[in-house]
Structures are given as C-alpha cells and as structure tokens.
PDB file of C-alpha atoms in Angstrom:
ATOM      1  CA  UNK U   1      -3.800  -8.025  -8.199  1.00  0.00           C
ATOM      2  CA  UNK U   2      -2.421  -8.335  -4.438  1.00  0.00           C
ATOM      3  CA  UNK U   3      -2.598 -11.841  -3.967  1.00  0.00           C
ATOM      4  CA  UNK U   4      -2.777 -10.751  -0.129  1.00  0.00           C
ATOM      5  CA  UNK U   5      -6.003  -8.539  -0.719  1.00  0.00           C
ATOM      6  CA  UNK U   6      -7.674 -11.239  -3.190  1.00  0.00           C
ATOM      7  CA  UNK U   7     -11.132  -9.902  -5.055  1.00  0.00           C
ATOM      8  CA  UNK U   8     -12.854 -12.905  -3.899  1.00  0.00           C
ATOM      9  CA  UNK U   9     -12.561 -11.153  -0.071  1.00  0.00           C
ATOM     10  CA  UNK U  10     -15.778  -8.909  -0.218  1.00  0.00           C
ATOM     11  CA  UNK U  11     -15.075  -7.902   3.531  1.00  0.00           C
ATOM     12  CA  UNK U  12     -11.892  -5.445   2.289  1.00  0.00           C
ATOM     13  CA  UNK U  13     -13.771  -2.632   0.453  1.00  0.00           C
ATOM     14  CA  UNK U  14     -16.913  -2.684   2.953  1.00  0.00           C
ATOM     15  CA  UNK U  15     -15.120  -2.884   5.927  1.00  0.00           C
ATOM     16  CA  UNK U  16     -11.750  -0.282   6.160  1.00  0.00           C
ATOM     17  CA  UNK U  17     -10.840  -1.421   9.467  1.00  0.00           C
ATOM     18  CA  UNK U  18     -10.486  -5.179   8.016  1.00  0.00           C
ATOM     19  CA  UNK U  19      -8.779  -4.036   5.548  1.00  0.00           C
ATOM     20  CA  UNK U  20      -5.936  -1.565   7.652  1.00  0.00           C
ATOM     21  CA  UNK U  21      -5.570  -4.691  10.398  1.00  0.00           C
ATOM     22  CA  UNK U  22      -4.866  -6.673   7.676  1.00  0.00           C
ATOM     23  CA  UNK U  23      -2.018  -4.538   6.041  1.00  0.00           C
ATOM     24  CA  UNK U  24      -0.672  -3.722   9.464  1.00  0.00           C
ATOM     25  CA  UNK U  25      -0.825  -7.732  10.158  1.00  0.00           C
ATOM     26  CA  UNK U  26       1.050  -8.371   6.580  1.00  0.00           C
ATOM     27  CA  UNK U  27       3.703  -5.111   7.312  1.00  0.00           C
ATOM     28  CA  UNK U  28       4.906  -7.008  10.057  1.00  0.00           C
ATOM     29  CA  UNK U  29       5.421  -9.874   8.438  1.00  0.00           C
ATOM     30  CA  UNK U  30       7.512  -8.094   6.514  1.00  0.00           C
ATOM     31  CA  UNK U  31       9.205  -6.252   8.963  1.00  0.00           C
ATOM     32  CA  UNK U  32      11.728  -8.267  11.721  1.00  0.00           C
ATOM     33  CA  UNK U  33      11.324  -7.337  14.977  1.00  0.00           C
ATOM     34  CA  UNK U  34      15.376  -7.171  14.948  1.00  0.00           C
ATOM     35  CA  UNK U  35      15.166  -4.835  11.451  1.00  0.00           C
ATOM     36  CA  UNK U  36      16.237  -1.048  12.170  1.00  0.00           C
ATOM     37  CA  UNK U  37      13.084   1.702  10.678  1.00  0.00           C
ATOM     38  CA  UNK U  38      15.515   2.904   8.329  1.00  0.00           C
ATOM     39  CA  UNK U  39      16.432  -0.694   6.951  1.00  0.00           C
ATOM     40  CA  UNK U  40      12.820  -1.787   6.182  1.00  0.00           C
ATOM     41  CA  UNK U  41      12.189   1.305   4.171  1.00  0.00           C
ATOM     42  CA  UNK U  42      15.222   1.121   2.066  1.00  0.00           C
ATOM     43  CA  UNK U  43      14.325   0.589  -1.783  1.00  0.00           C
ATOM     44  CA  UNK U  44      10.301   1.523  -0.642  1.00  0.00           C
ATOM     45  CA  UNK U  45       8.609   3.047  -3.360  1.00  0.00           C
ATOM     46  CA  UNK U  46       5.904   5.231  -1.007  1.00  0.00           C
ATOM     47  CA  UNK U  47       2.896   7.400  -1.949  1.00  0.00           C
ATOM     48  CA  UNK U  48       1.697  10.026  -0.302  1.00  0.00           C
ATOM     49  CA  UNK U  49      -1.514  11.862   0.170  1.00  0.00           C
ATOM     50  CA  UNK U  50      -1.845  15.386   1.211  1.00  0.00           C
ATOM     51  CA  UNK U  51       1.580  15.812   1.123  1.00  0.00           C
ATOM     52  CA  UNK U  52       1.324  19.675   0.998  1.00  0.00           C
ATOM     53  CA  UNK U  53      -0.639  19.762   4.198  1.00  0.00           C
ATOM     54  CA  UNK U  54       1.476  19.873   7.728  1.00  0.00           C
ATOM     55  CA  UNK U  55       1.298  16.709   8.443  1.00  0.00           C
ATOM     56  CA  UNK U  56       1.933  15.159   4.998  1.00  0.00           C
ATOM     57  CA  UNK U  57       5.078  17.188   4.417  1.00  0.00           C
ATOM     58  CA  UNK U  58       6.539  16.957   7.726  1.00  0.00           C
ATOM     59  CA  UNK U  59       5.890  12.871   6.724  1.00  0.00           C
ATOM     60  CA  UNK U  60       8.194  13.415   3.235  1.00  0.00           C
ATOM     61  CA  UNK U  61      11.012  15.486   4.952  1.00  0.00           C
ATOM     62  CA  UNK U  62      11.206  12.893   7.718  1.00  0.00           C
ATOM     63  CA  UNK U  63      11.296   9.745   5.630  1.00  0.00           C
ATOM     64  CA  UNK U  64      13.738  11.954   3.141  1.00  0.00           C
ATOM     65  CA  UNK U  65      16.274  12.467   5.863  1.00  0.00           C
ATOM     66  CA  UNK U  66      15.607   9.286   8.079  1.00  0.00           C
ATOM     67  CA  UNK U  67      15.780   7.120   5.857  1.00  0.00           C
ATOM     68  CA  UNK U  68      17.617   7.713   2.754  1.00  0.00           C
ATOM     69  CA  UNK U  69      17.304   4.643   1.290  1.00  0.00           C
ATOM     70  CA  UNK U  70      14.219   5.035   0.366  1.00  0.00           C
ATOM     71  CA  UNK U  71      13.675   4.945  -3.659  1.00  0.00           C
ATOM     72  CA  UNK U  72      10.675   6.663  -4.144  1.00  0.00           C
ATOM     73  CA  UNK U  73       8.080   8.861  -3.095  1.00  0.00           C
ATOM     74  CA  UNK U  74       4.925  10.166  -4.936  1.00  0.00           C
ATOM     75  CA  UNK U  75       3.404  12.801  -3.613  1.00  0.00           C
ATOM     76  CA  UNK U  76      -0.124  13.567  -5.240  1.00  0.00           C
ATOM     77  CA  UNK U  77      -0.644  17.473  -5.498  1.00  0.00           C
ATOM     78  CA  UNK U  78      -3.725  19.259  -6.684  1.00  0.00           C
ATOM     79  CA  UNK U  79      -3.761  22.131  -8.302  1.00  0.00           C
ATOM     80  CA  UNK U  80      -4.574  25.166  -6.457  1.00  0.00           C
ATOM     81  CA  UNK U  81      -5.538  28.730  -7.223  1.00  0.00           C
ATOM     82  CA  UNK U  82      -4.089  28.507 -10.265  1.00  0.00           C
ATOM     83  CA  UNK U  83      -0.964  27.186  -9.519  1.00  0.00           C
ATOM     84  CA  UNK U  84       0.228  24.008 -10.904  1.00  0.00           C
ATOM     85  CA  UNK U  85       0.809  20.743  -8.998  1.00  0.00           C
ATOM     86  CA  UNK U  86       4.445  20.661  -9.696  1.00  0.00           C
ATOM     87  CA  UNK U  87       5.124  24.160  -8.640  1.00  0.00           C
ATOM     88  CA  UNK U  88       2.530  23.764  -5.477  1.00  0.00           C
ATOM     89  CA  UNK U  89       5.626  21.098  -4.863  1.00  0.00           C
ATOM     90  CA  UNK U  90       8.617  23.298  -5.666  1.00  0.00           C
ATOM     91  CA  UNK U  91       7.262  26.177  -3.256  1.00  0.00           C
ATOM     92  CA  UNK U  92       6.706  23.085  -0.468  1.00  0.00           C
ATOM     93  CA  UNK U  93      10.228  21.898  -0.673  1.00  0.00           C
ATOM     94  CA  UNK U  94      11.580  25.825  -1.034  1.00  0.00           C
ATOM     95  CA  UNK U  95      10.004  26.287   2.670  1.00  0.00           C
ATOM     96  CA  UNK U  96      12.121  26.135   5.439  1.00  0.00           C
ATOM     97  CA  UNK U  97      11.058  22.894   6.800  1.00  0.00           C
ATOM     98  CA  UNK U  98      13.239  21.684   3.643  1.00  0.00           C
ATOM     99  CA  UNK U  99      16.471  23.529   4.676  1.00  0.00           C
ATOM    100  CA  UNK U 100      18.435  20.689   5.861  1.00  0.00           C
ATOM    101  CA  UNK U 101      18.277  18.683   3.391  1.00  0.00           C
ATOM    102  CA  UNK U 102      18.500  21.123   0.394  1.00  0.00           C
ATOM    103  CA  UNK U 103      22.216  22.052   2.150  1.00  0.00           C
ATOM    104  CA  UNK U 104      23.246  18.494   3.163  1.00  0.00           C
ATOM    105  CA  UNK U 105      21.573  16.010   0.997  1.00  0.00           C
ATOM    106  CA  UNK U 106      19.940  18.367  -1.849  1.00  0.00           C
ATOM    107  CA  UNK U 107      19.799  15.118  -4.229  1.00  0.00           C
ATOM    108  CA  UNK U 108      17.328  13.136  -1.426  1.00  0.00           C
ATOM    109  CA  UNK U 109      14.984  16.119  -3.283  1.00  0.00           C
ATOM    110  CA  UNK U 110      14.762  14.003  -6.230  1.00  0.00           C
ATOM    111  CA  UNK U 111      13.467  11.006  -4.962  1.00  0.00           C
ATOM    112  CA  UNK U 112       9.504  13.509  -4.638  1.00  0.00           C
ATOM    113  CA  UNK U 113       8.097  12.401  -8.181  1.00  0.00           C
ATOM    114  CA  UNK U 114       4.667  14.604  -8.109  1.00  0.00           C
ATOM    115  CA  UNK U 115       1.709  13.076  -9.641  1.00  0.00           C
ATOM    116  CA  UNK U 116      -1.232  15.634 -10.485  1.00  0.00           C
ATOM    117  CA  UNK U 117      -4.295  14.313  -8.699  1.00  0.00           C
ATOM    118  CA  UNK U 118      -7.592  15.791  -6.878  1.00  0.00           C
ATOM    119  CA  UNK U 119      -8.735  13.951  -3.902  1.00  0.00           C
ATOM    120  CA  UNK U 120     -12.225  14.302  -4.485  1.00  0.00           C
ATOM    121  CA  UNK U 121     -11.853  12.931  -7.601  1.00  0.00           C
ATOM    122  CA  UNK U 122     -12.540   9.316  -9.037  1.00  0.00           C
ATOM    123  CA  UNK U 123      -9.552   7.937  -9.275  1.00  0.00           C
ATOM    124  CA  UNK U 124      -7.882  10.404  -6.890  1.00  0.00           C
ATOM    125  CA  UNK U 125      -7.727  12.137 -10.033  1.00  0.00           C
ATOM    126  CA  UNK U 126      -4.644  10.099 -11.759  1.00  0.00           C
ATOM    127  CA  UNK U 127      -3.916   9.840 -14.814  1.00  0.00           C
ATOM    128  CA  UNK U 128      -3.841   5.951 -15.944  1.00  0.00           C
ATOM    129  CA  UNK U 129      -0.184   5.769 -16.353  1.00  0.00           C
ATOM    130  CA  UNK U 130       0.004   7.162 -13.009  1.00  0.00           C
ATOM    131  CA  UNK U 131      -2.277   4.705 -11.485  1.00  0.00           C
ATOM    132  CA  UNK U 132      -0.599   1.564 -13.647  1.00  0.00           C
ATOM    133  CA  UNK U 133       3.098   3.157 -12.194  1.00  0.00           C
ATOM    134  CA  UNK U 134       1.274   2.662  -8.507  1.00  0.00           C
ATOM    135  CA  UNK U 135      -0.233  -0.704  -9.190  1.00  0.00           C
ATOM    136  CA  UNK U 136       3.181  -1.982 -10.670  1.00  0.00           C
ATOM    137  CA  UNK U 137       5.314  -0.650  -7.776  1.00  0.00           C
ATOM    138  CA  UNK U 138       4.128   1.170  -4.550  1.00  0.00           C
ATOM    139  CA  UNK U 139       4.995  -0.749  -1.309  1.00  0.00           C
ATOM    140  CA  UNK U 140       3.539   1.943   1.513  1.00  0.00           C
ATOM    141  CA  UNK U 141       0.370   4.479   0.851  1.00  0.00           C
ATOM    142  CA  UNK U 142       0.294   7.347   3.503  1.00  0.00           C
ATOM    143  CA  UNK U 143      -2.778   8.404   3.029  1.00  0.00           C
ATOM    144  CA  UNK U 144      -2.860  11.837   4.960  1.00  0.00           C
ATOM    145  CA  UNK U 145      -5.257  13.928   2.236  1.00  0.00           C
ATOM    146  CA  UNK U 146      -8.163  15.525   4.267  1.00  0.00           C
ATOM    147  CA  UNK U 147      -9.822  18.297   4.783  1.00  0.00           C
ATOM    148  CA  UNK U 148      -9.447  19.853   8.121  1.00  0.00           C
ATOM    149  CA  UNK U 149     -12.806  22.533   8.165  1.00  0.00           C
ATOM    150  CA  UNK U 150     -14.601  21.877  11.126  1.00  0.00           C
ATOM    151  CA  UNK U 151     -17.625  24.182   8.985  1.00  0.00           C
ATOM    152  CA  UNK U 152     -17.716  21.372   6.151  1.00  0.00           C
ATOM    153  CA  UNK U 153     -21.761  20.260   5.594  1.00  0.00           C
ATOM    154  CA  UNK U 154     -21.773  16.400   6.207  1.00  0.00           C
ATOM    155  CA  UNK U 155     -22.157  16.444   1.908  1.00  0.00           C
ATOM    156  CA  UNK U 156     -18.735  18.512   1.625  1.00  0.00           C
ATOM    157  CA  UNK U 157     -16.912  16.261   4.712  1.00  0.00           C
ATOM    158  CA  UNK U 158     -17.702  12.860   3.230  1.00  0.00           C
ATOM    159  CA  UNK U 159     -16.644  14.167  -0.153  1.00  0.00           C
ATOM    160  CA  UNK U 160     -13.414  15.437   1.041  1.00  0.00           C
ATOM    161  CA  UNK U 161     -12.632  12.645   3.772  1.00  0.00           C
ATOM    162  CA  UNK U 162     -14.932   9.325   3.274  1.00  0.00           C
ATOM    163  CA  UNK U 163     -15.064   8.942  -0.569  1.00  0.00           C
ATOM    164  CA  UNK U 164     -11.312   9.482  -1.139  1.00  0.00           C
ATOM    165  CA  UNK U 165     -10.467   6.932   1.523  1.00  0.00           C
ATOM    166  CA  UNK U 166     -12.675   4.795  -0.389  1.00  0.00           C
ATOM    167  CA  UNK U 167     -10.906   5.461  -3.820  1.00  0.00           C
ATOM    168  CA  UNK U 168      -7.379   4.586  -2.276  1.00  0.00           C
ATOM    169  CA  UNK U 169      -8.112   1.673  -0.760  1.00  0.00           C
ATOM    170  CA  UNK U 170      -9.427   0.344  -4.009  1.00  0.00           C
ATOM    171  CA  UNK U 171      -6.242   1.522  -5.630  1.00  0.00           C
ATOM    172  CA  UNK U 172      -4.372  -0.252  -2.935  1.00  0.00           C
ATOM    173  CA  UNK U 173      -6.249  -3.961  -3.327  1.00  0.00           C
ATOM    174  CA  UNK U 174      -5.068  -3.828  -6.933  1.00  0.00           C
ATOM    175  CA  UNK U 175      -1.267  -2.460  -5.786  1.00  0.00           C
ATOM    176  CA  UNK U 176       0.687  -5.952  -6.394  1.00  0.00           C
ATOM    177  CA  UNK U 177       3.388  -4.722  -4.130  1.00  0.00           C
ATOM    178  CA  UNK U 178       1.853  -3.414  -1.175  1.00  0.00           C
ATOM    179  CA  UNK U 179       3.199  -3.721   2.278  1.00  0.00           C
ATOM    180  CA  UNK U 180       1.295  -1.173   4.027  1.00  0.00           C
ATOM    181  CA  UNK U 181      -1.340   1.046   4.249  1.00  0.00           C
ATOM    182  CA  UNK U 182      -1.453   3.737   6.952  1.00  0.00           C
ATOM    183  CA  UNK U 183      -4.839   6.234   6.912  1.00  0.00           C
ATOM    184  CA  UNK U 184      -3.516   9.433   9.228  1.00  0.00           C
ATOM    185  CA  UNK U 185      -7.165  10.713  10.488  1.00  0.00           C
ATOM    186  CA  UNK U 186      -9.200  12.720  13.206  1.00  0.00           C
ATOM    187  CA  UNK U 187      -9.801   9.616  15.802  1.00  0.00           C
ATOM    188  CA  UNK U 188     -13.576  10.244  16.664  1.00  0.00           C
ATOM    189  CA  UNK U 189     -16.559  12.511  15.587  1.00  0.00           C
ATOM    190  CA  UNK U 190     -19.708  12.154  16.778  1.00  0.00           C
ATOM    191  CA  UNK U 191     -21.613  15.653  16.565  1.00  0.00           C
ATOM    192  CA  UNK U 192     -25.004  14.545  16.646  1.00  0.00           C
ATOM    193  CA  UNK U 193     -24.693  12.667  20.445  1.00  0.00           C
ATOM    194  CA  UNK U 194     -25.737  14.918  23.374  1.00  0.00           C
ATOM    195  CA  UNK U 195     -24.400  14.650  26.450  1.00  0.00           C
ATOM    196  CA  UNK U 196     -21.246  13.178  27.792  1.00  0.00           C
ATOM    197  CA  UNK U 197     -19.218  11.946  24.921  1.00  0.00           C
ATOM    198  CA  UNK U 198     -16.807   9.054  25.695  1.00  0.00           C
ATOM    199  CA  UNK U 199     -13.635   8.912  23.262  1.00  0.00           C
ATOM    200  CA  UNK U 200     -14.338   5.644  22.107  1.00  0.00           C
ATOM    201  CA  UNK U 201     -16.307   4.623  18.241  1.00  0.00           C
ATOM    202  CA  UNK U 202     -20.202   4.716  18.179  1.00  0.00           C
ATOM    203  CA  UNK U 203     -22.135   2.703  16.202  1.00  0.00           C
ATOM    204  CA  UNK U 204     -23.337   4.849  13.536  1.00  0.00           C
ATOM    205  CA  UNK U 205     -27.084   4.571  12.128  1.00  0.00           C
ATOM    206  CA  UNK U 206     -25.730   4.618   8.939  1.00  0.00           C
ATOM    207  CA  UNK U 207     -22.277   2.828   7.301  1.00  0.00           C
ATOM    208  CA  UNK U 208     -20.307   4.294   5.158  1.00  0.00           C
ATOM    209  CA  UNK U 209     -21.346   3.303   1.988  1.00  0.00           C
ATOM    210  CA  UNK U 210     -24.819   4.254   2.870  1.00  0.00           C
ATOM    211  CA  UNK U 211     -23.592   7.802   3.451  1.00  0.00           C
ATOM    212  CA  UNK U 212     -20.829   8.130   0.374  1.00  0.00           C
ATOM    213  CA  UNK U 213     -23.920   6.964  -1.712  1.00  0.00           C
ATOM    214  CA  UNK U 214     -26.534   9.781  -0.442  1.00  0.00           C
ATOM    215  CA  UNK U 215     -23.940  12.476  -0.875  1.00  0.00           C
ATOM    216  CA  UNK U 216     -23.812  11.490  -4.450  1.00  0.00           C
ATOM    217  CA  UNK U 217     -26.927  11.132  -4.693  1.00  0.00           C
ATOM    218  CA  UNK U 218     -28.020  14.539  -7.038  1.00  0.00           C
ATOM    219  CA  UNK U 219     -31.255  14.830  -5.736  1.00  0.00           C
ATOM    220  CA  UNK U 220     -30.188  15.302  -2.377  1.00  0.00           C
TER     221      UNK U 220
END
C-alpha cells in the first residue's frame, strides 16, 4: 500500500478530514513553492469523479488545456438511461465546452481513458483491473461525484454523497502513488438546526459511520 497512508493508522478511514489534511500536507511536499501548476502536473496520472457533471468536466477540459503534460486522466462514467459509459463520454467531449481543444489540440482528447463505474456502488463500481490500474498508478483523485437534489431523503443523500466518499478514500489508502486527494463538496448542511445558522461545522449527534451504517441497514 501507500506507505504514507499506512493500515496500522486507524484514524484515516474514520476520520476524512485527517485523512484530506494529510494528503494536502504530503502534496506540498511534493510540490515547490518555486514549481509552476502546469509543471507539477506533468506525467500525473489523475482520476476523476463525476466527470460528466459541470463541475467535473469543466475540471478535465481545464487540466486538458492547462496543463498538457499531463499523462492521464480517468474519468469514471455511469451508465445512464441506457446509454453507455463510453458514449455518455463521447457526447461530453462533443459539447461545446470541448471546442478548443478538439480544433487546436484534438490529440489532448486521448489522454480521457473512461472507466465504467457507479458511485453508489461498492467499489465505485470498478472492475478489478480497473481498480489494480488505479492502485498501480494514480497520483491525484478529484473526487467531484455527487448528487446535487436538494429533495434526496437523508437514506438516498448518504448513499449518493457519504458512502461513495467512503469507498474512494479506501481506494486511495491502497493507491501506492498518491499525491493528492481533493473531495469538491457542498461546504455545510445542517437542516435540522432552527434558528440562526452560522456557516461554520456543527457537531453532529451522529458520525458518519453511524449514519452510512443505518442507511444500509434493510430494516430501516
């Protein structure tokens, strides 16, 4: 595994802040304070979460053009309505935010390697290859997946935004590579305070794993 995110440090998978300061901690490490954005990334292998989504693709068409010495970039795509992952893909890089670089740099386009996945999913939905390919050599996660219904039941929002946070952070302790891992999310929630409502984190009555585990729970 990531001899920075060592199994015998049970704090990483109960505690996601830990674990993000720590990444952020080790990406600067990394990166000089004299290095140029563009330089660090070159020869990155990324992944990418939600990369359909506005946010997510807006993410892989600035890093494409930005920064074209990046290597890689995986972009997990679920299937939707019908329509396969890798054509979900093709449609997202036919859109117009894509112009530029399909007329200028049309072979940057290559660099998008899709890999089929469903976020809800245990293991993100991967395949096993897939996964071993992201162990072996990611070096940034974006993790930008969500969903973005403000009508989700607390059972459909914790499916769709705790649990796969959960499953890629897991994914990244065992990534031998990794550099970085940034979690693009809504800042604050908290629904069930009355009253004024400062923008600063509660202290929930319940952690996380409490919650994931009653929303899998089938007899709730």
């Amino acid at each position: 595994g990531n001899p920075r995110m060592s199994p015998d440090t049970p704090e990483l998978c109960r505690n996601f802040s830990s674990f993000i300061r720590l990444q952020w901690f080790e990406a600067e490490t990394v990166m000089k304070p004299e290095m140029r954005i563009r330089d660090y990334y070159a020869g990155k292998h990324i992944l990418v979460s939600g990369a359909t989504g506005l946010m997510g693709k807006a993410l892989v068409e600035k890093l494409l053009r930005s920064c074209p010495g990046v290597s890689k970039i995986y972009v997990i795509v679920r299937p939707k309505k019908g329509v396969a992952p890798e054509e979900r893909w093709k449609k997202t890089m036919d859109g117009p935010l894509f112009t530029y670089l399909r007329e200028t740099h049309p072979e940057s386009l290559e660099k998008c390697q899709v890999l089929p996945g469903e976020s809800s999913a245990d293991n993100f939905g991967l395949s096993k290859e897939h996964i071993q390919m992201i162990e072996e050599n990611v070096n940034i996660i974006y993790h930008v997946a969500a969903s973005i219904s403000f009508e989700d039941d607390l059972v459909a929002a914790i499916k769709f935004n705790l649990k796969p946070t959960h499953t890629l952070l897991e994914l990244a302790r065992r990534t031998k590579k990794l550099e970085c891992f940034v979690h693009v999310s809504t800042a604050f929630s908290n629904m069930n305070r009355k009253g004024l409502v400062e923008e600063k984190v509660y202290k929930s009555h319940l952690g996380w794993r409490e919650l994931l585990d009653l929303a899998e729970d089938p007899n709730n």
